[in-house]
PDB file of C-alpha atoms in Angstrom:
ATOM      1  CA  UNK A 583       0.000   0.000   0.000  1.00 50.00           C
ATOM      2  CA  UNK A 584       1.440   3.704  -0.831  1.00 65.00           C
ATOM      3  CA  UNK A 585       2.341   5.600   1.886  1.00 80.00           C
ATOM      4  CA  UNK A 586       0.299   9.371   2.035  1.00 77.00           C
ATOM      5  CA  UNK A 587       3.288  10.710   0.701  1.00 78.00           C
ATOM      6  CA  UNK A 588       3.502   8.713  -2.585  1.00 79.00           C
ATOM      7  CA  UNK A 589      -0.221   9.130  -2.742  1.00 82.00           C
ATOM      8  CA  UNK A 590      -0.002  12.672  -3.167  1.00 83.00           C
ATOM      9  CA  UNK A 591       2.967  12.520  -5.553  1.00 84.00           C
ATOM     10  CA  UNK A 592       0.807  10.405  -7.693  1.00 84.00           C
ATOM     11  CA  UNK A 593      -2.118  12.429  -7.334  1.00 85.00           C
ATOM     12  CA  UNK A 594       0.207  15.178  -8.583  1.00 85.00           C
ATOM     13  CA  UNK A 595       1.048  13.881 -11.795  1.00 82.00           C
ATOM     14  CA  UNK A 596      -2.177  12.767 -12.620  1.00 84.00           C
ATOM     15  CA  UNK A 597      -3.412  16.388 -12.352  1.00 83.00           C
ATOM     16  CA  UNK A 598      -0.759  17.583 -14.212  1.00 83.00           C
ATOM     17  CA  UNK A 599      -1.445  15.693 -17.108  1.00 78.00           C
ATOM     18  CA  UNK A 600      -5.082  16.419 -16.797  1.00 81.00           C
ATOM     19  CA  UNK A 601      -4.387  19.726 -16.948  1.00 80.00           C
ATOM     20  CA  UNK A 602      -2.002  19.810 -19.974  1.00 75.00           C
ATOM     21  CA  UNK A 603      -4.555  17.663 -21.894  1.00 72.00           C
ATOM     22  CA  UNK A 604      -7.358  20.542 -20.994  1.00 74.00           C
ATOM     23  CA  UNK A 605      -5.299  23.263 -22.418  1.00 74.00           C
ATOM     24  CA  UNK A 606      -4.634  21.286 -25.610  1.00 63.00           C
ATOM     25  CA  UNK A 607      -8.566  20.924 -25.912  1.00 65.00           C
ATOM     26  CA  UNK A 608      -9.019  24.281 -25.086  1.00 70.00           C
ATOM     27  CA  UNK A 609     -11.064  23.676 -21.830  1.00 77.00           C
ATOM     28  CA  UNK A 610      -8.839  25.840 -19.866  1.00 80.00           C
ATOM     29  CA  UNK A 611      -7.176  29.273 -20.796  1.00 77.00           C
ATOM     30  CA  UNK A 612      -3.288  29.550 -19.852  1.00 75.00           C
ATOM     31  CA  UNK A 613      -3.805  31.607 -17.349  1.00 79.00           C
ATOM     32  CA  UNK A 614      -6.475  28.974 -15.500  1.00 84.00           C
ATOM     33  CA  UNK A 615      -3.334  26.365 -16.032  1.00 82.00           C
ATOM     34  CA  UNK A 616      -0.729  28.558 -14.584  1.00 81.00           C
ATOM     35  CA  UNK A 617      -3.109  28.837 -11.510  1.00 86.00           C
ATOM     36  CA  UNK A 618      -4.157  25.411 -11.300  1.00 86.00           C
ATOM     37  CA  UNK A 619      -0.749  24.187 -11.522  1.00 85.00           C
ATOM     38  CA  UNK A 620       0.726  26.203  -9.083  1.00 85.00           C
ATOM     39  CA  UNK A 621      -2.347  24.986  -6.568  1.00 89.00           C
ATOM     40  CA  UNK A 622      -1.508  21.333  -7.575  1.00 87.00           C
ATOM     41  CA  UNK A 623       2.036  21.691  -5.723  1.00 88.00           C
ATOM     42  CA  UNK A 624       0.230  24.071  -2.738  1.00 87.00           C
ATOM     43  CA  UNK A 625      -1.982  21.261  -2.197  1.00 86.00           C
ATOM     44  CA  UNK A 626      -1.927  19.209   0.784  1.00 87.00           C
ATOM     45  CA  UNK A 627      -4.220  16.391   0.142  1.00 88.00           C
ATOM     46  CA  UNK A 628      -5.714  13.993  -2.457  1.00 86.00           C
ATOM     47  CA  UNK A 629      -8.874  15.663  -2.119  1.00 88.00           C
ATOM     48  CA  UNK A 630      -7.611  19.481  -2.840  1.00 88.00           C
ATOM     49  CA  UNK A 631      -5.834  17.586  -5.385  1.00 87.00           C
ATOM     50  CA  UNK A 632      -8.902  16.285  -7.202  1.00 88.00           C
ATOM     51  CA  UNK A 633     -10.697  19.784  -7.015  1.00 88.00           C
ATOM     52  CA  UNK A 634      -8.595  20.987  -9.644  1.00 87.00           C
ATOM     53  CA  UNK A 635      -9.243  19.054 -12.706  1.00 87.00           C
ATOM     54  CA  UNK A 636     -13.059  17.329 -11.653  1.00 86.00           C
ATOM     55  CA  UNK A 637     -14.153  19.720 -14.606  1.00 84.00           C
ATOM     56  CA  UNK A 638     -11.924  18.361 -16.608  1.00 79.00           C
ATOM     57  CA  UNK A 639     -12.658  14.659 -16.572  1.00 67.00           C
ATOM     58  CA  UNK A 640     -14.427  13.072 -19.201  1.00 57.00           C
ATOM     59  CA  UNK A 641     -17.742  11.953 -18.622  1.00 50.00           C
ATOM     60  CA  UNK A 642     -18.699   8.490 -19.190  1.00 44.00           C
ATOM     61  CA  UNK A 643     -20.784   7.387 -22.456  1.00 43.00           C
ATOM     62  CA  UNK A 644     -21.209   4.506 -24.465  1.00 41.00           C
ATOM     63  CA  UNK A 645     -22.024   6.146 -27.452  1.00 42.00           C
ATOM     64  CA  UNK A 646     -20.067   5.268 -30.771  1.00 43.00           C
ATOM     65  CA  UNK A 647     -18.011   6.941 -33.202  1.00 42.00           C
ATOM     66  CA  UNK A 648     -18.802   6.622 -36.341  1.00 42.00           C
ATOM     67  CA  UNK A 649     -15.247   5.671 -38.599  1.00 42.00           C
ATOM     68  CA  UNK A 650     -16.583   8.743 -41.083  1.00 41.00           C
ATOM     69  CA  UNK A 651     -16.956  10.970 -38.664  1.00 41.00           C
ATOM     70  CA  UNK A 652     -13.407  10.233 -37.718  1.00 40.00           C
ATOM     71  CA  UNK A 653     -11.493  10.158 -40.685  1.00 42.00           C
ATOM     72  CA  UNK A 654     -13.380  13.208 -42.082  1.00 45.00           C
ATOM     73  CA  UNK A 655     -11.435  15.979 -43.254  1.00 48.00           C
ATOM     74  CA  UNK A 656     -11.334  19.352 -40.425  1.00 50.00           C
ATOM     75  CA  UNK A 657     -13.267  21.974 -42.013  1.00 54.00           C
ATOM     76  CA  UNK A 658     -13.428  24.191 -39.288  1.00 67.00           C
ATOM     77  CA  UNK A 659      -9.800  25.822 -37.388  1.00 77.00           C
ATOM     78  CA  UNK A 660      -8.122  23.236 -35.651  1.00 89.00           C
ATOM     79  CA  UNK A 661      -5.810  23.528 -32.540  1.00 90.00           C
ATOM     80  CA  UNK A 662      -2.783  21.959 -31.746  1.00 91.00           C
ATOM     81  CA  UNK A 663      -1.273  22.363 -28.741  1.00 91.00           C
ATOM     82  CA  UNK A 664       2.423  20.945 -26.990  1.00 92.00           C
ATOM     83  CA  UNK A 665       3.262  21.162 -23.548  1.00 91.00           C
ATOM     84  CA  UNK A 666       5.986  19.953 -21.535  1.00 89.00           C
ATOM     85  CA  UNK A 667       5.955  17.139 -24.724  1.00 90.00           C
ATOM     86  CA  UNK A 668       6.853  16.667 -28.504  1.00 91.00           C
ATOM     87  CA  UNK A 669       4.025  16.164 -31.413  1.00 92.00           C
ATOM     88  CA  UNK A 670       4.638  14.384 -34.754  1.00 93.00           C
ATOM     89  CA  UNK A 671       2.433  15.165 -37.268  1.00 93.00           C
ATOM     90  CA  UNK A 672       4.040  12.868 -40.746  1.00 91.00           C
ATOM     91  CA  UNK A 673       2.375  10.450 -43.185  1.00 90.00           C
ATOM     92  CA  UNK A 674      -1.074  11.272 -44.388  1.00 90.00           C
ATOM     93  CA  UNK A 675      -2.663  13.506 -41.631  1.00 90.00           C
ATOM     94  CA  UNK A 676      -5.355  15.892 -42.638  1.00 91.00           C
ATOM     95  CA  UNK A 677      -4.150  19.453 -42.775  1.00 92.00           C
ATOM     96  CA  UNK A 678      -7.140  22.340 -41.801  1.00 93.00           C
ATOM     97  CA  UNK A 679      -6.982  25.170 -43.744  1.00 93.00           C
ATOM     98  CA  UNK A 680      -6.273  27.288 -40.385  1.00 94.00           C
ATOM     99  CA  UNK A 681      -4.483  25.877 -37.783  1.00 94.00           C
ATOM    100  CA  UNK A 682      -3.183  27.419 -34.549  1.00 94.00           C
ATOM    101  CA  UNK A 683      -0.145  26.082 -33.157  1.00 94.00           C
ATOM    102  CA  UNK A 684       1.020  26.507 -29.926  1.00 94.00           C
ATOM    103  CA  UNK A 685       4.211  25.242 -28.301  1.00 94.00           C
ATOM    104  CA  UNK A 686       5.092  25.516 -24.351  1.00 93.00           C
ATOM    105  CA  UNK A 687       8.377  23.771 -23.316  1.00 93.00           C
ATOM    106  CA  UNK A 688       7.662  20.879 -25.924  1.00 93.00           C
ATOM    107  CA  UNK A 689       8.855  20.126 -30.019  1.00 95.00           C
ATOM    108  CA  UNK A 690       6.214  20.022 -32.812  1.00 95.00           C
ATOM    109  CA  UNK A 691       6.840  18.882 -36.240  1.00 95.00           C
ATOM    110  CA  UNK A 692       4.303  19.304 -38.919  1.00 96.00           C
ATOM    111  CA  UNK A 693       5.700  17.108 -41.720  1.00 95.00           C
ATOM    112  CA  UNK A 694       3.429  18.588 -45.214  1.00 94.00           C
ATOM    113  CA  UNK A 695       4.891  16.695 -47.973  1.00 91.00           C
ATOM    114  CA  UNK A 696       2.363  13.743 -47.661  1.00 91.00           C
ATOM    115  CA  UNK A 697      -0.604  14.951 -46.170  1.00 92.00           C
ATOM    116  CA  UNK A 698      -4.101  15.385 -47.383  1.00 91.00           C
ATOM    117  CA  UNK A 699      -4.581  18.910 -48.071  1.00 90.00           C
ATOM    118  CA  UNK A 700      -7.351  21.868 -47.964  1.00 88.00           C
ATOM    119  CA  UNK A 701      -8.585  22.876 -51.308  1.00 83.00           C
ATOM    120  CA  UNK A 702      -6.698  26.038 -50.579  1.00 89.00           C
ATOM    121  CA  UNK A 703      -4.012  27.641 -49.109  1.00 92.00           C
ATOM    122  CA  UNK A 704      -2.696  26.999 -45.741  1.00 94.00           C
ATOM    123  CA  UNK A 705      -2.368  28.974 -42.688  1.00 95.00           C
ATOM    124  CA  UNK A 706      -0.228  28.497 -39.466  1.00 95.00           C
ATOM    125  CA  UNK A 707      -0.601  30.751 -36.419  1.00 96.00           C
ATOM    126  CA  UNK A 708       2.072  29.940 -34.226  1.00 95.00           C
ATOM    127  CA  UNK A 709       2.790  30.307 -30.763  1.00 94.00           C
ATOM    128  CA  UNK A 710       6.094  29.097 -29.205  1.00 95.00           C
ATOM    129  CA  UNK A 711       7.298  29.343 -26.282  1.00 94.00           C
ATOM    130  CA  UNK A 712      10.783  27.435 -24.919  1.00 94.00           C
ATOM    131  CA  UNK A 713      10.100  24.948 -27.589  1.00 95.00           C
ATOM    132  CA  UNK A 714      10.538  24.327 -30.943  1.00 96.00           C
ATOM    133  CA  UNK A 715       8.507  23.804 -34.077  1.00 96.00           C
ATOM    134  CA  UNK A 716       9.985  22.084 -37.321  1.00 96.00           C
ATOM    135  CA  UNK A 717       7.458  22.422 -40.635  1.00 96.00           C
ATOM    136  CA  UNK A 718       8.675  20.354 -43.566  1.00 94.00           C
ATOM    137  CA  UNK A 719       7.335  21.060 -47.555  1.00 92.00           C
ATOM    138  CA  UNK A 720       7.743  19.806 -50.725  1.00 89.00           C
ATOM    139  CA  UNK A 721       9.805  21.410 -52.947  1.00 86.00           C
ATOM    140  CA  UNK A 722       7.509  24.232 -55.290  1.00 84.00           C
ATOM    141  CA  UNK A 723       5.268  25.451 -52.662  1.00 89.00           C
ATOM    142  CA  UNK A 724       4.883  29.246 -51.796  1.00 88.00           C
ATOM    143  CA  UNK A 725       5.861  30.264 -48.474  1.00 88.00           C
ATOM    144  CA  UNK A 726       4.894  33.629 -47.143  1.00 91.00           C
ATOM    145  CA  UNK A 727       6.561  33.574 -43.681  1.00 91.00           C
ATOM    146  CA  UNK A 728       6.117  36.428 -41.386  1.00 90.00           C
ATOM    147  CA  UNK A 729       6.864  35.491 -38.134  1.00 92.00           C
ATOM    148  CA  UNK A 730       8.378  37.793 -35.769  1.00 90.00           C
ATOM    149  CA  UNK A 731      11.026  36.505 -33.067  1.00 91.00           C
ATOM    150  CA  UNK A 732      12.232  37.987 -29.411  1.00 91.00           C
ATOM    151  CA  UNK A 733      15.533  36.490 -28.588  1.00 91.00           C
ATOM    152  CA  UNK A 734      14.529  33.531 -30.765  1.00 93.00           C
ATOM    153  CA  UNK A 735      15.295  32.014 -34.217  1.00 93.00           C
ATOM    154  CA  UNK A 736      13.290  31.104 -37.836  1.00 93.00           C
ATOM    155  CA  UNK A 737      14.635  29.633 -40.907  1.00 92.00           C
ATOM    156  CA  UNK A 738      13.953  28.855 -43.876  1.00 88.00           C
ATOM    157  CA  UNK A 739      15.821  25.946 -45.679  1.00 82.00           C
ATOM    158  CA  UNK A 740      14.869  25.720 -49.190  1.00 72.00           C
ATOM    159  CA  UNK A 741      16.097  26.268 -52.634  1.00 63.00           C
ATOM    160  CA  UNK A 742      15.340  28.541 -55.688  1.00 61.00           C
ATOM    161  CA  UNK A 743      11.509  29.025 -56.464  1.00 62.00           C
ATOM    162  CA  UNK A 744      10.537  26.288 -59.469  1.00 60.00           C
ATOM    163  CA  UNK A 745       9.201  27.482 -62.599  1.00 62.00           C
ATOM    164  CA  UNK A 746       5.477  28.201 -63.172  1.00 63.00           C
ATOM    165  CA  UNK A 747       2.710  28.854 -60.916  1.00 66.00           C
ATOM    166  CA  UNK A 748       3.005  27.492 -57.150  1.00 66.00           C
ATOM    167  CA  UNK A 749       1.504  23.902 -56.303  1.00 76.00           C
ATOM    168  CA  UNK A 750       0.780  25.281 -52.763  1.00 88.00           C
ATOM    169  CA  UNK A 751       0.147  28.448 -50.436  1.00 91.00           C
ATOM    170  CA  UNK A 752       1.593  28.470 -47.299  1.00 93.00           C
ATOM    171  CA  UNK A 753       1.316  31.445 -44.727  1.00 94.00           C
ATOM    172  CA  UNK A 754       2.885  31.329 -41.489  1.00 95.00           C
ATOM    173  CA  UNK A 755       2.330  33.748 -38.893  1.00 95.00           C
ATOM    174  CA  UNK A 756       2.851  34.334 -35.102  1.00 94.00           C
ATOM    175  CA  UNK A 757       5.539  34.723 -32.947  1.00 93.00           C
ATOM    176  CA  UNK A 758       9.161  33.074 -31.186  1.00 95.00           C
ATOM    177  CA  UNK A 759       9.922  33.377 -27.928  1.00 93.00           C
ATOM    178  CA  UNK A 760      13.328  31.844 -26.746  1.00 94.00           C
ATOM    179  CA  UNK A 761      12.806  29.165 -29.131  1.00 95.00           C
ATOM    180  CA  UNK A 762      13.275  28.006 -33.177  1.00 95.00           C
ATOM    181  CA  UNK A 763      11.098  27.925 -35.961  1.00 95.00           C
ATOM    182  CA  UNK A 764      12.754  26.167 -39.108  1.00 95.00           C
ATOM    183  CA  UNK A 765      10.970  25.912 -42.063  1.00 94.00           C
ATOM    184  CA  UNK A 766      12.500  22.659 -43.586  1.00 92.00           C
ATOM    185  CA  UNK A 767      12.177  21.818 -47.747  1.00 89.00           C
ATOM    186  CA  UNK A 768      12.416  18.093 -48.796  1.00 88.00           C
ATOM    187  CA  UNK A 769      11.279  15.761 -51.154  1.00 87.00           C
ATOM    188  CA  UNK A 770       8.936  12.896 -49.571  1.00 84.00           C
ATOM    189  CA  UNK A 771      11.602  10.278 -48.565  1.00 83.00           C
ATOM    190  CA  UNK A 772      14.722  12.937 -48.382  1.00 80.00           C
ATOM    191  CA  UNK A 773      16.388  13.870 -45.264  1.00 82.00           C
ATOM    192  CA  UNK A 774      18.383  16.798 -44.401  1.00 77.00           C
ATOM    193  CA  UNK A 775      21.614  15.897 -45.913  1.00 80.00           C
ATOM    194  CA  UNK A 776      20.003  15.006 -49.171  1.00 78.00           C
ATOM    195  CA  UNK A 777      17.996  17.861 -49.238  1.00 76.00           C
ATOM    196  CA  UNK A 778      21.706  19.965 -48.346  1.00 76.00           C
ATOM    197  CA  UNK A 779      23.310  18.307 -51.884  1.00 82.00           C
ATOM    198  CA  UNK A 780      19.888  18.906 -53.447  1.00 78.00           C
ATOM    199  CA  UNK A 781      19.691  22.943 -53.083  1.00 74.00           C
ATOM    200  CA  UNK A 782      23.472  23.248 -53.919  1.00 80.00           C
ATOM    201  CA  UNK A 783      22.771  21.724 -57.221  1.00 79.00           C
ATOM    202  CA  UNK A 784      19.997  23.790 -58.055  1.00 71.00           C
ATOM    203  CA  UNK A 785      21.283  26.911 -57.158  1.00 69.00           C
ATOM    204  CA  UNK A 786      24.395  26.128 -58.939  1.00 75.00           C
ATOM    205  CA  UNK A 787      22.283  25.352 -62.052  1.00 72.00           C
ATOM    206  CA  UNK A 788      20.033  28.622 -61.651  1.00 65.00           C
ATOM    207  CA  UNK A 789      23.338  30.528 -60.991  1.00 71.00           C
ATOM    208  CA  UNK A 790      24.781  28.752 -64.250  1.00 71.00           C
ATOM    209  CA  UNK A 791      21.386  29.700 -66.484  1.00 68.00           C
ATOM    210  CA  UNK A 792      21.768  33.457 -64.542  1.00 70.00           C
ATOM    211  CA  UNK A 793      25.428  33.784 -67.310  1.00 72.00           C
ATOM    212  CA  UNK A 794      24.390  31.996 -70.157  1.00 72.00           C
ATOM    213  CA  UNK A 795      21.481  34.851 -70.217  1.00 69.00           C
ATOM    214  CA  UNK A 796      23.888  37.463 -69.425  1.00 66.00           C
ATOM    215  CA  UNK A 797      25.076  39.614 -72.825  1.00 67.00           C
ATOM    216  CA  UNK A 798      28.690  39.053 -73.424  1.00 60.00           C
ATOM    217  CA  UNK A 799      30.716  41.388 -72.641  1.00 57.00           C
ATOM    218  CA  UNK A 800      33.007  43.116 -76.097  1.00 52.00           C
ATOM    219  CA  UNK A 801      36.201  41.899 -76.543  1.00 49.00           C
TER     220      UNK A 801
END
């Protein structure tokens, strides 16, 4: 039997994650998690414990979900959100057409080059916070990127625009706070070395069709 001690500790971390999987749902506000967490390590019983996240427990139902219903494309905004954790989103996930990201002392990685897409362009509003977000495209997408950073980092790691009109719209927007935001471009399959050797080529080839087009020069 647990002693009173490791009952509390336990109680502890089930509130914790409780309360991180509220805030991803959007059942509780940051500010309600800031003061919920900090009254999770004030509290000096199970019960006090408890208090905190009874709103937040699911209630019981046997109802079923239909497999359309899940598998249906988000039509709506969607929210994703990362605390104290990492998220992988690769493979064929469905993309919204408006997604708000937010990233609190976790990693994210939204991995575009195989997903099922809006019939539209895209748009990221990011948050992040201590954390990091990675967002990988394919290669001839349009990327209009105006993020603004405070004693943080984005990048963009990709190679000359292609030819013709733009396969894809991409807007990013939002802000970095003491943490990254690379925006990664790669071929399904290609990793970040391959993608390297890839973008040297082609700028050396645009930079090589740049002086063939040039007038030469008189003798």
């Amino acid at each position: 039997m647990d002693s009173p001690a490791g009952q509390l500790q336990r109680a502890r971390e089930q509130a914790r994650a409780r309360l991180g999987d509220g805030y991803a749902l959007d059942l509780i506000d940051q500010d309600t998690l800031d003061e919920r967490l900090e009254a999770v390590e004030r509290a000096a019983t199970v019960a006090e414990i408890d208090a905190l996240t009874a709103d937040l427990r699911p209630a019981a139902t046997t109802a079923l979900v239909p497999t359309a219903a899940a598998l249906a494309v988000p039509a709506a905004p969607t929210r994703l959100r990362v605390l104290f954790s990492s998220v992988d989103r690769t493979g064929a996930w469905h993309v919204a057409a408006r997604t708000h990201v937010r990233v609190l002392f976790g990693n994210a990685t939204l991995d575009l080059r195989q997903a099922v897409l809006p019939g539209g362009p895209i748009e990221l509003d990011v948050n992040i916070v201590f954390g990091n977000l990675d967002i990988i495209i394919p290669p001839g997408w349009q990327l209009d990127n105006e993020c603004g950073a405070i004693l943080g980092s984005v990048e963009q790691l990709s190679g000359p625009p292609p030819p013709g009109k733009p396969r894809q719209l991409l807007r990013v927007r939002g802000r970095v706070v003491f943490s990254s935001l690379t925006i990664h471009e790669r071929l399904p399959g290609e990793n970040a070395w391959g993608a390297r050797k890839r973008r040297k080529r082609e700028h050396k080839a645009l930079a090589q069709r740049s002086a063939r087009a040039l007038p030469a020069g008189d003798d």
